[in-house]
PDB file of C-alpha atoms in Angstrom:
ATOM      1  CA  UNK A 149      -0.006   0.000   0.000  1.00  0.00           C
ATOM      2  CA  UNK A 150       1.351   3.386  -0.935  1.00  0.00           C
ATOM      3  CA  UNK A 151       0.241   6.164   1.375  1.00  0.00           C
ATOM      4  CA  UNK A 152       0.856   9.572  -0.115  1.00  0.00           C
ATOM      5  CA  UNK A 153       0.827  11.916   2.849  1.00  0.00           C
ATOM      6  CA  UNK A 154       0.977  15.656   2.330  1.00  0.00           C
ATOM      7  CA  UNK A 155       2.276  17.716   5.248  1.00  0.00           C
ATOM      8  CA  UNK A 156       2.139  21.468   5.293  1.00  0.00           C
ATOM      9  CA  UNK A 157       3.527  24.191   7.560  1.00  0.00           C
ATOM     10  CA  UNK A 158       1.715  27.494   7.368  1.00  0.00           C
ATOM     11  CA  UNK A 159       2.239  30.838   8.973  1.00  0.00           C
ATOM     12  CA  UNK A 160       0.279  34.071   8.911  1.00  0.00           C
ATOM     13  CA  UNK A 161       3.398  36.091   9.675  1.00  0.00           C
ATOM     14  CA  UNK A 162       3.993  38.959   7.268  1.00  0.00           C
ATOM     15  CA  UNK A 163       7.439  38.720   5.694  1.00  0.00           C
ATOM     16  CA  UNK A 164       9.208  40.517   2.916  1.00  0.00           C
ATOM     17  CA  UNK A 165       8.528  39.242  -0.573  1.00  0.00           C
ATOM     18  CA  UNK A 166      12.090  37.972  -0.895  1.00  0.00           C
ATOM     19  CA  UNK A 167      11.728  35.841   2.214  1.00  0.00           C
ATOM     20  CA  UNK A 168       8.532  34.097   1.143  1.00  0.00           C
ATOM     21  CA  UNK A 169       8.940  30.612  -0.232  1.00  0.00           C
ATOM     22  CA  UNK A 170       5.992  29.244  -2.095  1.00  0.00           C
ATOM     23  CA  UNK A 171       6.554  25.643  -3.072  1.00  0.00           C
ATOM     24  CA  UNK A 172       3.399  25.612  -5.166  1.00  0.00           C
ATOM     25  CA  UNK A 173       1.655  28.135  -7.313  1.00  0.00           C
ATOM     26  CA  UNK A 174      -1.176  27.268  -9.643  1.00  0.00           C
ATOM     27  CA  UNK A 175      -3.272  29.239 -12.108  1.00  0.00           C
ATOM     28  CA  UNK A 176      -6.256  27.064 -11.337  1.00  0.00           C
ATOM     29  CA  UNK A 177      -9.315  28.710  -9.929  1.00  0.00           C
ATOM     30  CA  UNK A 178     -11.807  27.013  -7.638  1.00  0.00           C
ATOM     31  CA  UNK A 179     -15.524  27.608  -7.633  1.00  0.00           C
ATOM     32  CA  UNK A 180     -17.131  28.701  -4.409  1.00  0.00           C
ATOM     33  CA  UNK A 181     -19.722  25.936  -4.668  1.00  0.00           C
ATOM     34  CA  UNK A 182     -19.047  22.875  -2.508  1.00  0.00           C
ATOM     35  CA  UNK A 183     -19.613  19.316  -3.637  1.00  0.00           C
ATOM     36  CA  UNK A 184     -21.064  17.078  -0.977  1.00  0.00           C
ATOM     37  CA  UNK A 185     -18.853  14.050  -1.660  1.00  0.00           C
ATOM     38  CA  UNK A 186     -18.565  12.419   1.760  1.00  0.00           C
ATOM     39  CA  UNK A 187     -21.304  11.084   3.997  1.00  0.00           C
ATOM     40  CA  UNK A 188     -20.335  12.590   7.345  1.00  0.00           C
ATOM     41  CA  UNK A 189     -22.908  10.511   9.229  1.00  0.00           C
ATOM     42  CA  UNK A 190     -21.379   7.316   7.809  1.00  0.00           C
ATOM     43  CA  UNK A 191     -17.929   8.558   8.787  1.00  0.00           C
ATOM     44  CA  UNK A 192     -19.144   9.179  12.345  1.00  0.00           C
ATOM     45  CA  UNK A 193     -20.488   5.617  12.556  1.00  0.00           C
ATOM     46  CA  UNK A 194     -17.209   4.242  11.246  1.00  0.00           C
ATOM     47  CA  UNK A 195     -15.228   6.202  13.833  1.00  0.00           C
ATOM     48  CA  UNK A 196     -17.519   5.179  16.684  1.00  0.00           C
ATOM     49  CA  UNK A 197     -17.238   1.537  15.671  1.00  0.00           C
ATOM     50  CA  UNK A 198     -13.444   1.792  15.524  1.00  0.00           C
ATOM     51  CA  UNK A 199     -13.278   3.535  18.899  1.00  0.00           C
ATOM     52  CA  UNK A 200     -14.785   0.551  20.756  1.00  0.00           C
ATOM     53  CA  UNK A 201     -12.431  -1.988  19.156  1.00  0.00           C
ATOM     54  CA  UNK A 202     -10.211  -3.352  21.950  1.00  0.00           C
ATOM     55  CA  UNK A 203      -7.391  -3.995  19.467  1.00  0.00           C
ATOM     56  CA  UNK A 204      -7.377  -0.500  17.993  1.00  0.00           C
ATOM     57  CA  UNK A 205      -3.859   0.219  19.277  1.00  0.00           C
ATOM     58  CA  UNK A 206      -2.534  -2.485  16.948  1.00  0.00           C
ATOM     59  CA  UNK A 207      -3.862  -0.688  13.863  1.00  0.00           C
ATOM     60  CA  UNK A 208      -3.073   2.941  14.625  1.00  0.00           C
ATOM     61  CA  UNK A 209       0.599   2.750  13.654  1.00  0.00           C
ATOM     62  CA  UNK A 210       0.261   5.117  10.690  1.00  0.00           C
ATOM     63  CA  UNK A 211      -1.696   7.842  12.490  1.00  0.00           C
ATOM     64  CA  UNK A 212       0.570   7.512  15.505  1.00  0.00           C
ATOM     65  CA  UNK A 213       3.659   8.013  13.327  1.00  0.00           C
ATOM     66  CA  UNK A 214       2.267  11.052  11.492  1.00  0.00           C
ATOM     67  CA  UNK A 215       0.978  12.566  14.753  1.00  0.00           C
ATOM     68  CA  UNK A 216       4.446  12.302  16.249  1.00  0.00           C
ATOM     69  CA  UNK A 217       6.009  13.942  13.192  1.00  0.00           C
ATOM     70  CA  UNK A 218       3.570  16.847  13.361  1.00  0.00           C
ATOM     71  CA  UNK A 219       4.150  17.445  17.053  1.00  0.00           C
ATOM     72  CA  UNK A 220       7.875  17.322  16.427  1.00  0.00           C
ATOM     73  CA  UNK A 221       7.457  20.121  13.863  1.00  0.00           C
ATOM     74  CA  UNK A 222       6.294  22.429  16.672  1.00  0.00           C
ATOM     75  CA  UNK A 223       9.763  22.162  18.175  1.00  0.00           C
ATOM     76  CA  UNK A 224      11.146  23.795  15.014  1.00  0.00           C
ATOM     77  CA  UNK A 225       9.369  27.012  15.942  1.00  0.00           C
ATOM     78  CA  UNK A 226      11.432  28.872  18.555  1.00  0.00           C
ATOM     79  CA  UNK A 227       8.639  30.066  20.808  1.00  0.00           C
ATOM     80  CA  UNK A 228       5.931  28.695  23.079  1.00  0.00           C
ATOM     81  CA  UNK A 229       2.359  28.505  21.796  1.00  0.00           C
ATOM     82  CA  UNK A 230      -0.010  29.589  24.566  1.00  0.00           C
ATOM     83  CA  UNK A 231      -3.197  28.455  22.785  1.00  0.00           C
ATOM     84  CA  UNK A 232      -3.326  25.407  20.520  1.00  0.00           C
ATOM     85  CA  UNK A 233      -6.205  23.759  18.675  1.00  0.00           C
ATOM     86  CA  UNK A 234      -6.127  20.257  17.188  1.00  0.00           C
ATOM     87  CA  UNK A 235      -8.765  19.829  14.455  1.00  0.00           C
ATOM     88  CA  UNK A 236      -9.860  16.246  13.814  1.00  0.00           C
ATOM     89  CA  UNK A 237      -7.987  15.155  16.908  1.00  0.00           C
ATOM     90  CA  UNK A 238      -9.236  11.559  16.912  1.00  0.00           C
ATOM     91  CA  UNK A 239      -7.480   9.579  19.643  1.00  0.00           C
ATOM     92  CA  UNK A 240      -5.027  12.405  20.257  1.00  0.00           C
ATOM     93  CA  UNK A 241      -2.504  11.604  17.540  1.00  0.00           C
ATOM     94  CA  UNK A 242      -0.914  15.025  18.035  1.00  0.00           C
ATOM     95  CA  UNK A 243      -2.002  16.039  21.533  1.00  0.00           C
ATOM     96  CA  UNK A 244      -0.474  12.990  23.202  1.00  0.00           C
ATOM     97  CA  UNK A 245       2.982  14.144  22.068  1.00  0.00           C
ATOM     98  CA  UNK A 246       2.724  17.832  23.009  1.00  0.00           C
ATOM     99  CA  UNK A 247       4.950  19.083  25.836  1.00  0.00           C
ATOM    100  CA  UNK A 248       4.455  21.873  28.350  1.00  0.00           C
ATOM    101  CA  UNK A 249       7.524  23.780  27.148  1.00  0.00           C
ATOM    102  CA  UNK A 250       6.061  24.129  23.628  1.00  0.00           C
ATOM    103  CA  UNK A 251       2.295  24.458  24.282  1.00  0.00           C
ATOM    104  CA  UNK A 252       0.382  26.140  27.104  1.00  0.00           C
ATOM    105  CA  UNK A 253      -3.124  24.697  26.609  1.00  0.00           C
ATOM    106  CA  UNK A 254      -4.753  22.743  23.812  1.00  0.00           C
ATOM    107  CA  UNK A 255      -8.332  22.146  22.610  1.00  0.00           C
ATOM    108  CA  UNK A 256      -9.043  18.878  20.792  1.00  0.00           C
ATOM    109  CA  UNK A 257     -11.948  18.882  18.315  1.00  0.00           C
ATOM    110  CA  UNK A 258     -13.364  15.778  16.651  1.00  0.00           C
ATOM    111  CA  UNK A 259     -16.534  14.463  15.054  1.00  0.00           C
ATOM    112  CA  UNK A 260     -16.509  11.280  17.149  1.00  0.00           C
ATOM    113  CA  UNK A 261     -17.064  11.373  20.934  1.00  0.00           C
ATOM    114  CA  UNK A 262     -15.832   7.787  21.179  1.00  0.00           C
ATOM    115  CA  UNK A 263     -12.510   8.662  19.611  1.00  0.00           C
ATOM    116  CA  UNK A 264     -12.015  11.654  21.900  1.00  0.00           C
ATOM    117  CA  UNK A 265     -12.904   9.615  24.992  1.00  0.00           C
ATOM    118  CA  UNK A 266     -10.345   6.940  24.081  1.00  0.00           C
ATOM    119  CA  UNK A 267      -7.523   9.447  23.631  1.00  0.00           C
ATOM    120  CA  UNK A 268      -4.835   9.094  26.292  1.00  0.00           C
ATOM    121  CA  UNK A 269      -3.889  12.070  28.426  1.00  0.00           C
ATOM    122  CA  UNK A 270      -0.652  13.711  27.407  1.00  0.00           C
ATOM    123  CA  UNK A 271       1.690  16.046  29.232  1.00  0.00           C
ATOM    124  CA  UNK A 272      -0.580  18.919  28.218  1.00  0.00           C
ATOM    125  CA  UNK A 273      -4.162  18.164  29.260  1.00  0.00           C
ATOM    126  CA  UNK A 274      -6.575  18.805  26.400  1.00  0.00           C
ATOM    127  CA  UNK A 275     -10.064  20.285  26.519  1.00  0.00           C
ATOM    128  CA  UNK A 276     -12.249  18.120  24.284  1.00  0.00           C
ATOM    129  CA  UNK A 277     -15.029  19.401  22.020  1.00  0.00           C
ATOM    130  CA  UNK A 278     -17.276  17.143  19.951  1.00  0.00           C
ATOM    131  CA  UNK A 279     -18.357  18.883  16.737  1.00  0.00           C
ATOM    132  CA  UNK A 280     -18.392  18.464  12.961  1.00  0.00           C
ATOM    133  CA  UNK A 281     -16.072  21.090  11.513  1.00  0.00           C
ATOM    134  CA  UNK A 282     -17.297  20.450   7.964  1.00  0.00           C
ATOM    135  CA  UNK A 283     -19.172  23.606   6.970  1.00  0.00           C
ATOM    136  CA  UNK A 284     -19.235  24.960  10.556  1.00  0.00           C
ATOM    137  CA  UNK A 285     -17.649  27.931  12.326  1.00  0.00           C
ATOM    138  CA  UNK A 286     -14.862  27.057  14.707  1.00  0.00           C
ATOM    139  CA  UNK A 287     -15.828  28.002  18.296  1.00  0.00           C
ATOM    140  CA  UNK A 288     -13.061  30.552  18.770  1.00  0.00           C
ATOM    141  CA  UNK A 289     -12.775  34.315  18.467  1.00  0.00           C
ATOM    142  CA  UNK A 290     -10.913  35.975  15.642  1.00  0.00           C
ATOM    143  CA  UNK A 291      -7.120  35.996  16.034  1.00  0.00           C
ATOM    144  CA  UNK A 292      -7.230  34.079  19.346  1.00  0.00           C
ATOM    145  CA  UNK A 293      -5.209  30.920  18.601  1.00  0.00           C
ATOM    146  CA  UNK A 294      -1.436  30.575  18.309  1.00  0.00           C
ATOM    147  CA  UNK A 295      -1.233  27.233  16.489  1.00  0.00           C
ATOM    148  CA  UNK A 296      -3.688  24.869  14.765  1.00  0.00           C
ATOM    149  CA  UNK A 297      -2.773  21.259  14.044  1.00  0.00           C
ATOM    150  CA  UNK A 298      -4.589  18.489  12.167  1.00  0.00           C
ATOM    151  CA  UNK A 299      -3.552  14.872  11.639  1.00  0.00           C
ATOM    152  CA  UNK A 300      -5.065  12.738   8.899  1.00  0.00           C
ATOM    153  CA  UNK A 301      -8.664  13.917   9.120  1.00  0.00           C
ATOM    154  CA  UNK A 302      -9.126  16.696   6.565  1.00  0.00           C
ATOM    155  CA  UNK A 303      -9.335  14.312   3.590  1.00  0.00           C
ATOM    156  CA  UNK A 304     -12.898  13.483   4.761  1.00  0.00           C
ATOM    157  CA  UNK A 305     -14.029  17.138   4.812  1.00  0.00           C
ATOM    158  CA  UNK A 306     -16.422  18.252   2.043  1.00  0.00           C
ATOM    159  CA  UNK A 307     -15.941  22.007   2.394  1.00  0.00           C
ATOM    160  CA  UNK A 308     -12.181  22.157   2.741  1.00  0.00           C
ATOM    161  CA  UNK A 309     -11.837  25.782   1.526  1.00  0.00           C
ATOM    162  CA  UNK A 310     -14.227  26.975   4.248  1.00  0.00           C
ATOM    163  CA  UNK A 311     -12.340  25.037   6.913  1.00  0.00           C
ATOM    164  CA  UNK A 312      -9.081  26.626   5.773  1.00  0.00           C
ATOM    165  CA  UNK A 313     -10.681  30.074   5.961  1.00  0.00           C
ATOM    166  CA  UNK A 314     -11.953  29.352   9.472  1.00  0.00           C
ATOM    167  CA  UNK A 315      -8.492  28.257  10.594  1.00  0.00           C
ATOM    168  CA  UNK A 316      -7.036  31.450   9.135  1.00  0.00           C
ATOM    169  CA  UNK A 317      -9.713  33.507  10.923  1.00  0.00           C
ATOM    170  CA  UNK A 318      -8.970  32.115  14.403  1.00  0.00           C
ATOM    171  CA  UNK A 319      -5.177  32.265  14.029  1.00  0.00           C
ATOM    172  CA  UNK A 320      -3.279  35.237  15.365  1.00  0.00           C
ATOM    173  CA  UNK A 321      -1.322  37.342  12.829  1.00  0.00           C
ATOM    174  CA  UNK A 322       1.825  35.369  13.656  1.00  0.00           C
ATOM    175  CA  UNK A 323      -0.036  32.068  14.109  1.00  0.00           C
ATOM    176  CA  UNK A 324       0.986  28.710  12.627  1.00  0.00           C
ATOM    177  CA  UNK A 325      -1.017  25.956  10.971  1.00  0.00           C
ATOM    178  CA  UNK A 326       0.610  22.491  10.759  1.00  0.00           C
ATOM    179  CA  UNK A 327      -1.353  19.612   9.289  1.00  0.00           C
ATOM    180  CA  UNK A 328      -1.208  16.330   7.422  1.00  0.00           C
ATOM    181  CA  UNK A 329      -3.683  14.627   5.141  1.00  0.00           C
ATOM    182  CA  UNK A 330      -3.794  11.741   2.710  1.00  0.00           C
ATOM    183  CA  UNK A 331      -3.645  12.879  -0.882  1.00  0.00           C
ATOM    184  CA  UNK A 332      -2.618  12.177  -4.429  1.00  0.00           C
ATOM    185  CA  UNK A 333      -1.982   8.496  -5.155  1.00  0.00           C
ATOM    186  CA  UNK A 334      -2.916   7.107  -1.747  1.00  0.00           C
ATOM    187  CA  UNK A 335      -4.262   3.555  -2.067  1.00  0.00           C
ATOM    188  CA  UNK A 336      -3.746   3.690  -5.827  1.00  0.00           C
ATOM    189  CA  UNK A 337      -2.907   0.000  -5.961  1.00  0.00           C
ATOM    190  CA  UNK A 338      -6.130  -0.909  -4.158  1.00  0.00           C
ATOM    191  CA  UNK A 339      -8.162   1.437  -6.345  1.00  0.00           C
ATOM    192  CA  UNK A 340      -6.800  -0.003  -9.604  1.00  0.00           C
ATOM    193  CA  UNK A 341      -7.053  -3.624  -8.464  1.00  0.00           C
ATOM    194  CA  UNK A 342     -10.729  -3.292  -7.518  1.00  0.00           C
ATOM    195  CA  UNK A 343     -11.554  -1.472 -10.752  1.00  0.00           C
ATOM    196  CA  UNK A 344      -9.880  -4.140 -12.906  1.00  0.00           C
ATOM    197  CA  UNK A 345     -11.507  -6.997 -10.998  1.00  0.00           C
ATOM    198  CA  UNK A 346     -15.002  -5.451 -11.145  1.00  0.00           C
ATOM    199  CA  UNK A 347     -14.555  -4.549 -14.815  1.00  0.00           C
ATOM    200  CA  UNK A 348     -13.682  -8.168 -15.601  1.00  0.00           C
ATOM    201  CA  UNK A 349     -16.563  -9.650 -13.606  1.00  0.00           C
ATOM    202  CA  UNK A 350     -19.338  -7.127 -14.164  1.00  0.00           C
ATOM    203  CA  UNK A 351     -18.339  -5.224 -17.299  1.00  0.00           C
ATOM    204  CA  UNK A 352     -18.052  -1.918 -15.394  1.00  0.00           C
ATOM    205  CA  UNK A 353     -16.928  -0.555 -12.059  1.00  0.00           C
ATOM    206  CA  UNK A 354     -18.053   1.705  -9.257  1.00  0.00           C
ATOM    207  CA  UNK A 355     -15.801   3.678  -6.864  1.00  0.00           C
ATOM    208  CA  UNK A 356     -14.573   1.743  -3.826  1.00  0.00           C
ATOM    209  CA  UNK A 357     -11.840   4.140  -2.681  1.00  0.00           C
ATOM    210  CA  UNK A 358     -12.641   7.728  -1.726  1.00  0.00           C
ATOM    211  CA  UNK A 359     -11.102  10.553  -3.778  1.00  0.00           C
ATOM    212  CA  UNK A 360      -8.153  12.468  -2.347  1.00  0.00           C
ATOM    213  CA  UNK A 361      -6.983  16.041  -2.801  1.00  0.00           C
ATOM    214  CA  UNK A 362      -4.255  16.456  -5.361  1.00  0.00           C
ATOM    215  CA  UNK A 363      -1.085  17.931  -3.902  1.00  0.00           C
ATOM    216  CA  UNK A 364      -0.827  20.423  -6.756  1.00  0.00           C
ATOM    217  CA  UNK A 365      -4.243  21.819  -5.837  1.00  0.00           C
ATOM    218  CA  UNK A 366      -3.607  22.083  -2.087  1.00  0.00           C
ATOM    219  CA  UNK A 367      -1.314  25.065  -2.405  1.00  0.00           C
ATOM    220  CA  UNK A 368      -3.893  26.985  -4.414  1.00  0.00           C
ATOM    221  CA  UNK A 369      -6.551  26.310  -1.794  1.00  0.00           C
ATOM    222  CA  UNK A 370      -4.262  27.595   0.942  1.00  0.00           C
ATOM    223  CA  UNK A 371      -3.312  30.683  -1.055  1.00  0.00           C
ATOM    224  CA  UNK A 372      -6.972  31.505  -1.601  1.00  0.00           C
ATOM    225  CA  UNK A 373      -7.487  31.238   2.159  1.00  0.00           C
ATOM    226  CA  UNK A 374      -4.880  34.016   2.614  1.00  0.00           C
ATOM    227  CA  UNK A 375      -2.171  31.876   4.183  1.00  0.00           C
ATOM    228  CA  UNK A 376       1.395  32.988   3.599  1.00  0.00           C
ATOM    229  CA  UNK A 377       4.802  31.361   3.977  1.00  0.00           C
ATOM    230  CA  UNK A 378       3.392  28.055   2.740  1.00  0.00           C
ATOM    231  CA  UNK A 379       5.543  24.950   2.820  1.00  0.00           C
ATOM    232  CA  UNK A 380       4.174  21.657   1.478  1.00  0.00           C
ATOM    233  CA  UNK A 381       6.014  18.375   1.904  1.00  0.00           C
ATOM    234  CA  UNK A 382       5.020  15.049   0.346  1.00  0.00           C
ATOM    235  CA  UNK A 383       5.993  11.790   2.025  1.00  0.00           C
ATOM    236  CA  UNK A 384       5.572   8.391   0.367  1.00  0.00           C
ATOM    237  CA  UNK A 385       4.999   5.832   3.108  1.00  0.00           C
ATOM    238  CA  UNK A 386       4.888   2.237   1.871  1.00  0.00           C
ATOM    239  CA  UNK A 387       3.180  -0.477   3.900  1.00  0.00           C
ATOM    240  CA  UNK A 388       3.192  -3.953   2.371  1.00  0.00           C
ATOM    241  CA  UNK A 389       0.337  -6.481   2.592  1.00  0.00           C
ATOM    242  CA  UNK A 390       0.340 -10.076   1.321  1.00  0.00           C
ATOM    243  CA  UNK A 391      -3.252  -9.880   0.060  1.00  0.00           C
ATOM    244  CA  UNK A 392      -6.080  -7.365  -0.222  1.00  0.00           C
ATOM    245  CA  UNK A 393      -7.964  -8.710   2.801  1.00  0.00           C
ATOM    246  CA  UNK A 394      -5.632  -7.652   5.657  1.00  0.00           C
ATOM    247  CA  UNK A 395      -5.401  -4.202   4.016  1.00  0.00           C
ATOM    248  CA  UNK A 396      -9.186  -3.844   3.952  1.00  0.00           C
ATOM    249  CA  UNK A 397      -9.346  -5.043   7.562  1.00  0.00           C
ATOM    250  CA  UNK A 398      -6.817  -2.417   8.634  1.00  0.00           C
ATOM    251  CA  UNK A 399      -8.662   0.355   6.810  1.00  0.00           C
ATOM    252  CA  UNK A 400     -11.926  -0.608   8.506  1.00  0.00           C
ATOM    253  CA  UNK A 401     -10.428  -0.777  11.997  1.00  0.00           C
ATOM    254  CA  UNK A 402      -8.693   2.585  11.396  1.00  0.00           C
ATOM    255  CA  UNK A 403     -12.050   4.066  10.265  1.00  0.00           C
ATOM    256  CA  UNK A 404     -10.438   4.871   6.921  1.00  0.00           C
ATOM    257  CA  UNK A 405     -12.845   2.851   4.769  1.00  0.00           C
ATOM    258  CA  UNK A 406     -14.753   4.837   2.202  1.00  0.00           C
ATOM    259  CA  UNK A 407     -17.668   7.047   3.171  1.00  0.00           C
ATOM    260  CA  UNK A 408     -18.356   8.643  -0.187  1.00  0.00           C
ATOM    261  CA  UNK A 409     -22.044   9.074  -1.084  1.00  0.00           C
ATOM    262  CA  UNK A 410     -21.555   7.164  -4.319  1.00  0.00           C
ATOM    263  CA  UNK A 411     -19.972   4.141  -2.641  1.00  0.00           C
ATOM    264  CA  UNK A 412     -21.351   0.713  -3.533  1.00  0.00           C
ATOM    265  CA  UNK A 413     -23.465  -0.633  -0.662  1.00  0.00           C
TER     266      UNK A 413
END
C-alpha cells in the first residue's frame, strides 16, 4: 500500500517578498460551490465503531507516526504557543505528544465522541469538544489561537476551503497551521485492483476508494485562504500487505474505509 501523505507548515506572519517561499503556485481557480462528496454521518459511525475496538492500538501505527512527526514540527518554531487547537484530533494523535515547554493549553476537536474519549492524556491536558467542523464555524474568536494542528482527518471534509478560511480566521497574525492529510496516489494499488476486477466480472466498475486532494491543488486552496509562507512536503509511506484482505481489515479498523455518497453498498 502506498500512502501519499501531504504535510504542510503554514504561517500568517507577514514577511518581505524575498523571504517568502511558495513551493506551489497554480493558475487554477476554484468555484465557491461545494460538492457534498462524503457522508459525514457514515464517517461518524465508522469512527464510533473503531473507537470501541479493543485492538485499535494495533492498527493505529500510521496515524501515531504522522501525529508524532507533526508534534515534532512544533519544536522547530522557537517560541511557546499559549493556545493550541487540534482539528480532527481523533485519539489524540498530536496532543499525546505535546509538551508543556512548547504548548500552554490545547483544545481537541473531533466528530466522534468515542474517539475523543479513548484518547490518552498527554503532558498537556486537552479540553475536548465534539463537533463536525465540515461547513461549521470554529468555536473561537478571531485571532485568538497561536497554532492549529490536524492529523489525517481533513481528507474526509467536504468544504475544505471553508475550513481553511476558518483556521485562518482564528489564528493570530503570527499564528501557525501544521497539518497532514492523505492525498494524491494514496491507495492507488487498491483502487486500480478493484476497478480491474470489477470490470472483468461485471463489465463496469463503481468507486470503492474515496477521492483524495491532489497535492498540486492544495497550495492553491491555501493561497486563496490568505495563508502565507506556505511549505508543502510530500512523504511516500509504503506499507506492504500479502493480500487485499488484511489491508481492507486495517482500513476498517482505522475508520479509513470509504464514506463517499456514491460508494457501492
